[in-house]
Amino acid sequence: MEIGIDSFASAMYGSNALSSVDAMEQLLERIVLADEVGLDVFGIGEHHKKEFLDSAPVVILAAAAARTKKIRLTSAVTVLSTSDPVRVYQSFATLDLISKGRAELVVGRGSAVDAYPLFGFDLKDYDALFQEKLDLLLQIRDEEFVTWSGRFRPALKNQPVYPRALQEKLPIWLGVGGTPESFARAGRLGLPLMVAVIGGQTARFRSLVDIYREAGHDAGFAPEDLKVGLHSPGFVAANDGHALEQYYPGYAELWTRLGKERGWPPVTKSQFNNLIGPQGVLVVGGPEQVAEKLIRHSDALGGVDRFTFQMDNAGLTHKQLMQSIELIGTKVIPLLNK
């Protein structure tokens, strides 16, 4: 199982307020440390809100590429519905050249919709936009000269797209939430799947992952082509008690605030205790408990090829995040490898 971090480039407002310059520098320091301690991948999300600095994720990833040596660098996710697939491919192909073949991207429709009015797109076209743009992006990846036409972008007539990525087939993962059609689409296309599970129990997604694998099998793809990734909130400290003590206050504040925006009730300690329980989604604890839970999550989904922690939006300090990354690299990954 590959292990990584996904970040939304939190601007660290509130009690841990930083300047945007300092917040960005600290984020890059965390990516460098992740590379040094042996994590496999680091992802940057895409948002267009005040509290995040990730509106241009490929720029952050390029800066990280210049400071790192081995870690793979990916989006988490690229909101493809509101982007031009030509520019998306060109940007990540350039990142692939800078990083000497370490670029990837996860594409999706976006769980937040702030990009749609910002770039002049209609939410009524939410799924149609994504389907059309994904088809074009995959064609650009696979063909140097592209002939294509659609509803939302001017046609291309035998048009070359440069630069080409260093990797022969730039990895494109499909980021999904909870709709069966999204899982089936990834399977039909033979794309690796990144499942975002942020609440409840991870095992409830097993039937959807099965849809993905069945669709991929029916489309003629080998099992080894159908990779499954899991993205969930998590945090590692020296022991279970320290992890819960550091993580809960910021987690409760964040999800209570989001709940006011979306009509959810405030977070309670009993809810949190269920989420950190054996089947709950939160991967929070000391190294041994975290490693055991990752194995349980993998078993629950019939095998997980990649897990990425989302940990920098729960009010944790840079020091706490750095310590967690170091523990993942030096303790959790060796335990999983056993």
CSV table of C-alpha atoms in Angstrom, one decimal:
chain,number,residue,atom,x,y,z
A,1,MET,CA,0.0,0.0,0.0
A,2,GLU,CA,1.3,3.4,-1.0
A,3,ILE,CA,1.0,6.1,1.7
A,4,GLY,CA,0.7,9.8,1.2
A,5,ILE,CA,-0.6,13.1,2.3
A,6,ASP,CA,-3.3,15.3,0.7
A,7,SER,CA,-3.3,19.0,1.5
A,8,PHE,CA,-5.7,21.8,0.8
A,9,ALA,CA,-3.0,24.4,1.6
A,10,SER,CA,-4.8,25.8,4.6
A,11,ALA,CA,-4.1,29.5,5.1
A,12,MET,CA,-4.0,28.8,8.9
A,13,TYR,CA,-6.5,31.5,9.9
A,14,GLY,CA,-7.9,31.6,13.4
A,15,SER,CA,-5.8,30.6,16.4
A,16,ASN,CA,-2.9,29.5,14.3
A,17,ALA,CA,-3.0,32.6,12.0
A,18,LEU,CA,0.0,33.0,9.6
A,19,SER,CA,0.7,35.2,6.7
A,20,SER,CA,0.0,33.5,3.4
A,21,VAL,CA,3.7,33.6,2.6
A,22,ASP,CA,4.6,31.7,5.8
A,23,ALA,CA,1.8,29.2,5.4
A,24,MET,CA,3.0,28.4,1.9
A,25,GLU,CA,6.6,28.0,3.0
A,26,GLN,CA,5.5,25.7,5.8
A,27,LEU,CA,3.5,23.6,3.3
A,28,LEU,CA,6.6,23.2,1.1
A,29,GLU,CA,8.6,22.2,4.2
A,30,ARG,CA,6.1,19.4,4.9
A,31,ILE,CA,6.3,18.1,1.4
A,32,VAL,CA,10.1,18.1,1.6
A,33,LEU,CA,9.9,16.1,4.9
A,34,ALA,CA,7.4,13.7,3.4
A,35,ASP,CA,9.9,13.0,0.6
A,36,GLU,CA,12.8,12.6,3.1
A,37,VAL,CA,11.0,10.1,5.4
A,38,GLY,CA,9.8,7.9,2.5
A,39,LEU,CA,6.2,8.8,1.9
A,40,ASP,CA,5.1,7.8,-1.6
A,41,VAL,CA,2.9,10.7,-2.7
A,42,PHE,CA,1.8,14.2,-1.8
A,43,GLY,CA,-1.3,15.8,-3.2
A,44,ILE,CA,-2.6,19.4,-3.4
A,45,GLY,CA,-6.3,20.1,-3.7
A,46,GLU,CA,-8.1,22.8,-5.6
A,47,HIS,CA,-10.3,25.4,-3.9
A,48,HIS,CA,-11.2,29.0,-4.5
A,49,LYS,CA,-11.9,30.2,-1.0
A,50,LYS,CA,-10.2,32.5,1.4
A,51,GLU,CA,-9.2,29.8,3.9
A,52,PHE,CA,-7.2,27.9,1.3
A,53,LEU,CA,-4.1,28.7,-0.8
A,54,ASP,CA,-4.6,26.0,-3.4
A,55,SER,CA,-6.4,27.7,-6.3
A,56,ALA,CA,-3.3,26.9,-8.5
A,57,PRO,CA,-2.2,23.5,-7.3
A,58,VAL,CA,0.2,22.7,-10.1
A,59,VAL,CA,2.3,25.8,-9.2
A,60,ILE,CA,2.7,24.5,-5.6
A,61,LEU,CA,3.6,21.1,-7.0
A,62,ALA,CA,6.2,22.5,-9.3
A,63,ALA,CA,7.8,24.4,-6.4
A,64,ALA,CA,7.8,21.1,-4.5
A,65,ALA,CA,9.3,19.2,-7.4
A,66,ALA,CA,12.3,21.5,-7.3
A,67,ARG,CA,12.9,20.6,-3.7
A,68,THR,CA,12.2,16.9,-3.7
A,69,LYS,CA,13.7,13.8,-5.2
A,70,LYS,CA,11.5,10.7,-5.1
A,71,ILE,CA,7.9,11.5,-3.9
A,72,ARG,CA,5.2,11.5,-6.5
A,73,LEU,CA,3.3,14.8,-6.8
A,74,THR,CA,-0.4,14.9,-7.6
A,75,SER,CA,-3.5,17.1,-7.6
A,76,ALA,CA,-6.2,16.1,-5.1
A,77,VAL,CA,-8.4,16.9,-7.0
A,78,THR,CA,-8.2,19.0,-10.2
A,79,VAL,CA,-11.7,20.3,-10.8
A,80,LEU,CA,-11.8,19.3,-14.4
A,81,SER,CA,-15.3,20.4,-15.1
A,82,THR,CA,-14.3,24.1,-14.8
A,83,SER,CA,-10.9,23.7,-16.5
A,84,ASP,CA,-9.6,23.5,-20.0
A,85,PRO,CA,-8.3,19.9,-20.6
A,86,VAL,CA,-5.6,21.3,-22.9
A,87,ARG,CA,-4.2,23.5,-20.3
A,88,VAL,CA,-4.6,20.8,-17.6
A,89,TYR,CA,-2.5,18.4,-19.7
A,90,GLN,CA,0.1,21.0,-20.6
A,91,SER,CA,0.5,22.1,-16.9
A,92,PHE,CA,0.9,18.5,-15.6
A,93,ALA,CA,3.1,17.5,-18.5
A,94,THR,CA,5.4,20.4,-17.6
A,95,LEU,CA,5.3,19.3,-13.9
A,96,ASP,CA,6.3,15.8,-15.1
A,97,LEU,CA,9.3,17.3,-16.9
A,98,ILE,CA,10.3,19.4,-13.9
A,99,SER,CA,9.9,16.4,-11.5
A,100,LYS,CA,11.6,13.9,-13.9
A,101,GLY,CA,8.5,11.7,-14.2
A,102,ARG,CA,6.8,12.1,-10.8
A,103,ALA,CA,3.6,13.9,-11.8
A,104,GLU,CA,0.1,12.5,-11.5
A,105,LEU,CA,-3.3,14.0,-11.3
A,106,VAL,CA,-6.6,13.1,-9.7
A,107,VAL,CA,-9.6,14.6,-11.6
A,108,GLY,CA,-13.1,15.1,-10.4
A,109,ARG,CA,-16.2,17.3,-10.5
A,110,GLY,CA,-15.4,19.0,-7.1
A,111,SER,CA,-17.3,18.6,-3.9
A,112,ALA,CA,-17.4,22.4,-3.5
A,113,VAL,CA,-19.0,24.4,-6.3
A,114,ASP,CA,-17.2,27.8,-5.9
A,115,ALA,CA,-15.2,27.3,-9.2
A,116,TYR,CA,-18.4,27.1,-11.3
A,117,PRO,CA,-19.6,30.7,-11.0
A,118,LEU,CA,-16.0,32.0,-10.8
A,119,PHE,CA,-15.2,30.6,-14.3
A,120,GLY,CA,-18.6,31.1,-15.8
A,121,PHE,CA,-20.0,27.6,-15.8
A,122,ASP,CA,-23.6,26.5,-15.1
A,123,LEU,CA,-24.2,23.9,-12.4
A,124,LYS,CA,-27.0,22.5,-14.5
A,125,ASP,CA,-24.1,21.1,-16.7
A,126,TYR,CA,-22.3,19.6,-13.7
A,127,ASP,CA,-22.0,16.0,-15.0
A,128,ALA,CA,-22.0,16.8,-18.7
A,129,LEU,CA,-19.1,19.1,-18.3
A,130,PHE,CA,-17.1,16.5,-16.5
A,131,GLN,CA,-17.8,13.7,-19.0
A,132,GLU,CA,-16.9,15.8,-22.0
A,133,LYS,CA,-13.7,17.2,-20.5
A,134,LEU,CA,-12.5,13.8,-19.2
A,135,ASP,CA,-12.9,12.3,-22.6
A,136,LEU,CA,-10.8,15.1,-24.1
A,137,LEU,CA,-8.1,15.0,-21.4
A,138,LEU,CA,-7.7,11.2,-21.9
A,139,GLN,CA,-7.4,11.7,-25.7
A,140,ILE,CA,-4.8,14.4,-25.3
A,141,ARG,CA,-2.8,12.2,-23.0
A,142,ASP,CA,-2.9,9.3,-25.4
A,143,GLU,CA,-2.5,11.2,-28.7
A,144,GLU,CA,-0.1,13.9,-29.7
A,145,PHE,CA,-2.3,15.2,-32.5
A,146,VAL,CA,-5.9,15.6,-31.4
A,147,THR,CA,-9.1,15.9,-33.5
A,148,TRP,CA,-12.2,16.4,-31.2
A,149,SER,CA,-15.4,18.3,-30.9
A,150,GLY,CA,-17.9,18.9,-28.1
A,151,ARG,CA,-20.4,21.3,-26.5
A,152,PHE,CA,-18.3,23.3,-24.1
A,153,ARG,CA,-15.0,24.0,-25.9
A,154,PRO,CA,-14.0,24.9,-29.4
A,155,ALA,CA,-13.2,21.9,-31.6
A,156,LEU,CA,-9.7,20.7,-32.3
A,157,LYS,CA,-8.7,19.6,-35.8
A,158,ASN,CA,-5.5,17.5,-35.9
A,159,GLN,CA,-4.0,19.9,-33.3
A,160,PRO,CA,-0.8,19.0,-31.5
A,161,VAL,CA,-0.6,19.5,-27.8
A,162,TYR,CA,2.8,20.2,-26.2
A,163,PRO,CA,4.8,19.6,-24.2
A,164,ARG,CA,4.4,15.9,-23.9
A,165,ALA,CA,4.8,14.3,-20.4
A,166,LEU,CA,8.0,12.4,-19.7
A,167,GLN,CA,5.9,9.4,-18.6
A,168,GLU,CA,4.6,7.5,-21.6
A,169,LYS,CA,1.1,7.5,-20.0
A,170,LEU,CA,0.7,10.3,-17.4
A,171,PRO,CA,-1.2,8.8,-14.5
A,172,ILE,CA,-4.8,10.1,-14.2
A,173,TRP,CA,-6.9,8.9,-11.3
A,174,LEU,CA,-10.6,9.5,-11.1
A,175,GLY,CA,-11.7,11.1,-7.8
A,176,VAL,CA,-15.2,10.0,-6.7
A,177,GLY,CA,-17.6,10.6,-3.8
A,178,GLY,CA,-20.6,8.3,-3.5
A,179,THR,CA,-22.5,8.0,-6.8
A,180,PRO,CA,-22.5,4.5,-8.4
A,181,GLU,CA,-22.2,5.9,-11.9
A,182,SER,CA,-18.9,7.6,-11.0
A,183,PHE,CA,-17.4,4.3,-9.8
A,184,ALA,CA,-18.7,2.5,-12.9
A,185,ARG,CA,-17.3,5.2,-15.2
A,186,ALA,CA,-13.8,4.8,-13.7
A,187,GLY,CA,-14.0,1.0,-14.2
A,188,ARG,CA,-15.2,1.3,-17.8
A,189,LEU,CA,-12.3,3.6,-18.6
A,190,GLY,CA,-9.8,1.5,-16.7
A,191,LEU,CA,-8.7,4.5,-14.6
A,192,PRO,CA,-7.3,4.2,-11.0
A,193,LEU,CA,-9.9,5.2,-8.5
A,194,MET,CA,-9.5,7.6,-5.6
A,195,VAL,CA,-12.3,7.4,-3.1
A,196,ALA,CA,-12.9,10.3,-0.7
A,197,VAL,CA,-14.4,8.9,2.5
A,198,ILE,CA,-14.8,11.6,5.1
A,199,GLY,CA,-17.6,10.4,7.4
A,200,GLY,CA,-19.3,7.2,8.6
A,201,GLN,CA,-17.7,3.8,8.1
A,202,THR,CA,-15.3,3.0,5.3
A,203,ALA,CA,-16.9,-0.5,4.7
A,204,ARG,CA,-20.1,1.1,3.4
A,205,PHE,CA,-18.2,1.9,0.2
A,206,ARG,CA,-17.4,-1.8,-0.6
A,207,SER,CA,-20.4,-2.2,-2.8
A,208,LEU,CA,-19.4,0.8,-4.9
A,209,VAL,CA,-15.8,-0.4,-5.2
A,210,ASP,CA,-17.2,-3.7,-6.4
A,211,ILE,CA,-19.2,-1.8,-9.1
A,212,TYR,CA,-15.9,-0.3,-10.2
A,213,ARG,CA,-14.1,-3.6,-10.3
A,214,GLU,CA,-16.9,-5.3,-12.1
A,215,ALA,CA,-17.2,-2.5,-14.7
A,216,GLY,CA,-13.4,-2.7,-15.3
A,217,HIS,CA,-13.5,-6.4,-15.7
A,218,ASP,CA,-16.4,-6.2,-18.2
A,219,ALA,CA,-14.5,-3.6,-20.1
A,220,GLY,CA,-11.5,-6.0,-20.4
A,221,PHE,CA,-9.1,-4.5,-17.9
A,222,ALA,CA,-6.9,-6.7,-15.8
A,223,PRO,CA,-7.3,-6.6,-12.0
A,224,GLU,CA,-3.8,-5.0,-11.6
A,225,ASP,CA,-5.0,-2.1,-13.8
A,226,LEU,CA,-7.9,-1.3,-11.4
A,227,LYS,CA,-6.1,0.4,-8.6
A,228,VAL,CA,-8.1,1.7,-5.6
A,229,GLY,CA,-7.0,4.7,-3.5
A,230,LEU,CA,-8.6,5.9,-0.3
A,231,HIS,CA,-8.5,9.5,1.0
A,232,SER,CA,-9.6,10.1,4.6
A,233,PRO,CA,-9.0,12.5,7.5
A,234,GLY,CA,-6.2,11.3,9.8
A,235,PHE,CA,-3.4,12.2,12.1
A,236,VAL,CA,-0.6,10.3,13.8
A,237,ALA,CA,1.0,11.2,17.2
A,238,ALA,CA,3.4,9.3,19.5
A,239,ASN,CA,0.5,7.4,21.1
A,240,ASP,CA,-3.3,7.1,20.9
A,241,GLY,CA,-4.0,9.5,23.7
A,242,HIS,CA,-1.8,12.3,22.4
A,243,ALA,CA,-3.3,11.9,18.9
A,244,LEU,CA,-6.9,12.3,20.1
A,245,GLU,CA,-6.0,15.2,22.5
A,246,GLN,CA,-4.4,17.1,19.6
A,247,TYR,CA,-6.8,16.3,16.8
A,248,TYR,CA,-10.3,16.5,18.4
A,249,PRO,CA,-10.6,20.3,19.2
A,250,GLY,CA,-9.7,21.4,15.6
A,251,TYR,CA,-11.8,18.6,14.0
A,252,ALA,CA,-14.8,19.5,16.1
A,253,GLU,CA,-14.5,23.2,15.3
A,254,LEU,CA,-14.1,22.7,11.6
A,255,TRP,CA,-17.0,20.3,11.1
A,256,THR,CA,-19.3,22.3,13.4
A,257,ARG,CA,-18.6,25.4,11.3
A,258,LEU,CA,-19.2,23.5,8.1
A,259,GLY,CA,-22.3,22.1,9.6
A,260,LYS,CA,-23.8,25.6,10.0
A,261,GLU,CA,-23.2,26.2,6.3
A,262,ARG,CA,-24.7,22.9,5.2
A,263,GLY,CA,-27.5,22.3,7.8
A,264,TRP,CA,-25.7,19.6,9.9
A,265,PRO,CA,-25.8,19.4,13.7
A,266,PRO,CA,-22.7,20.3,15.7
A,267,VAL,CA,-20.1,17.6,16.3
A,268,THR,CA,-20.3,15.7,19.5
A,269,LYS,CA,-17.7,13.7,21.3
A,270,SER,CA,-19.7,10.5,21.0
A,271,GLN,CA,-19.9,11.0,17.2
A,272,PHE,CA,-16.1,11.5,17.2
A,273,ASN,CA,-15.6,8.4,19.3
A,274,ASN,CA,-17.6,6.4,16.7
A,275,LEU,CA,-15.5,7.8,13.9
A,276,ILE,CA,-12.2,6.8,15.5
A,277,GLY,CA,-13.5,3.4,16.4
A,278,PRO,CA,-12.4,0.2,14.6
A,279,GLN,CA,-14.8,0.7,11.6
A,280,GLY,CA,-15.0,4.5,11.6
A,281,VAL,CA,-13.4,6.6,8.9
A,282,LEU,CA,-11.0,8.7,11.0
A,283,VAL,CA,-7.4,7.3,11.0
A,284,VAL,CA,-6.2,8.9,14.2
A,285,GLY,CA,-3.9,7.4,16.8
A,286,GLY,CA,-0.4,6.2,17.5
A,287,PRO,CA,1.6,4.4,14.8
A,288,GLU,CA,0.4,0.9,15.8
A,289,GLN,CA,-3.3,1.8,15.9
A,290,VAL,CA,-3.1,3.7,12.6
A,291,ALA,CA,-1.3,0.8,10.8
A,292,GLU,CA,-3.9,-1.6,12.1
A,293,LYS,CA,-6.7,0.6,10.9
A,294,LEU,CA,-5.3,1.0,7.5
A,295,ILE,CA,-5.1,-2.7,7.1
A,296,ARG,CA,-8.8,-3.0,8.3
A,297,HIS,CA,-9.8,-0.3,5.8
A,298,SER,CA,-8.0,-2.2,3.0
A,299,ASP,CA,-9.6,-5.5,3.9
A,300,ALA,CA,-13.1,-3.8,4.1
A,301,LEU,CA,-12.7,-2.5,0.5
A,302,GLY,CA,-11.2,-5.7,-0.9
A,303,GLY,CA,-7.7,-4.2,-1.1
A,304,VAL,CA,-6.4,-0.6,-1.2
A,305,ASP,CA,-3.4,0.3,-3.3
A,306,ARG,CA,-2.9,3.9,-1.9
A,307,PHE,CA,-4.0,5.7,1.2
A,308,THR,CA,-3.7,9.5,1.6
A,309,PHE,CA,-4.1,11.3,4.9
A,310,GLN,CA,-6.0,14.7,4.9
A,311,MET,CA,-4.7,16.3,8.1
A,312,ASP,CA,-4.0,20.0,7.7
A,313,ASN,CA,-7.5,21.4,8.1
A,314,ALA,CA,-8.1,20.4,11.7
A,315,GLY,CA,-6.4,23.4,13.4
A,316,LEU,CA,-3.1,21.5,13.8
A,317,THR,CA,0.1,23.5,14.0
A,318,HIS,CA,3.0,23.1,11.6
A,319,LYS,CA,5.0,21.4,14.3
A,320,GLN,CA,2.3,18.9,14.9
A,321,LEU,CA,1.9,18.2,11.2
A,322,MET,CA,5.7,17.8,10.8
A,323,GLN,CA,5.8,15.3,13.7
A,324,SER,CA,2.9,13.4,12.2
A,325,ILE,CA,4.5,13.1,8.8
A,326,GLU,CA,7.8,11.9,10.4
A,327,LEU,CA,5.9,9.2,12.3
A,328,ILE,CA,4.1,8.1,9.2
A,329,GLY,CA,7.4,7.7,7.4
A,330,THR,CA,9.5,6.2,10.2
A,331,LYS,CA,6.9,4.1,12.1
A,332,VAL,CA,3.6,3.6,10.2
A,333,ILE,CA,5.1,2.6,6.8
A,334,PRO,CA,7.5,0.1,8.4
A,335,LEU,CA,4.7,-1.5,10.3
A,336,LEU,CA,2.6,-1.8,7.2
A,337,ASN,CA,5.6,-3.3,5.3
A,338,LYS,CA,5.8,-6.1,7.9
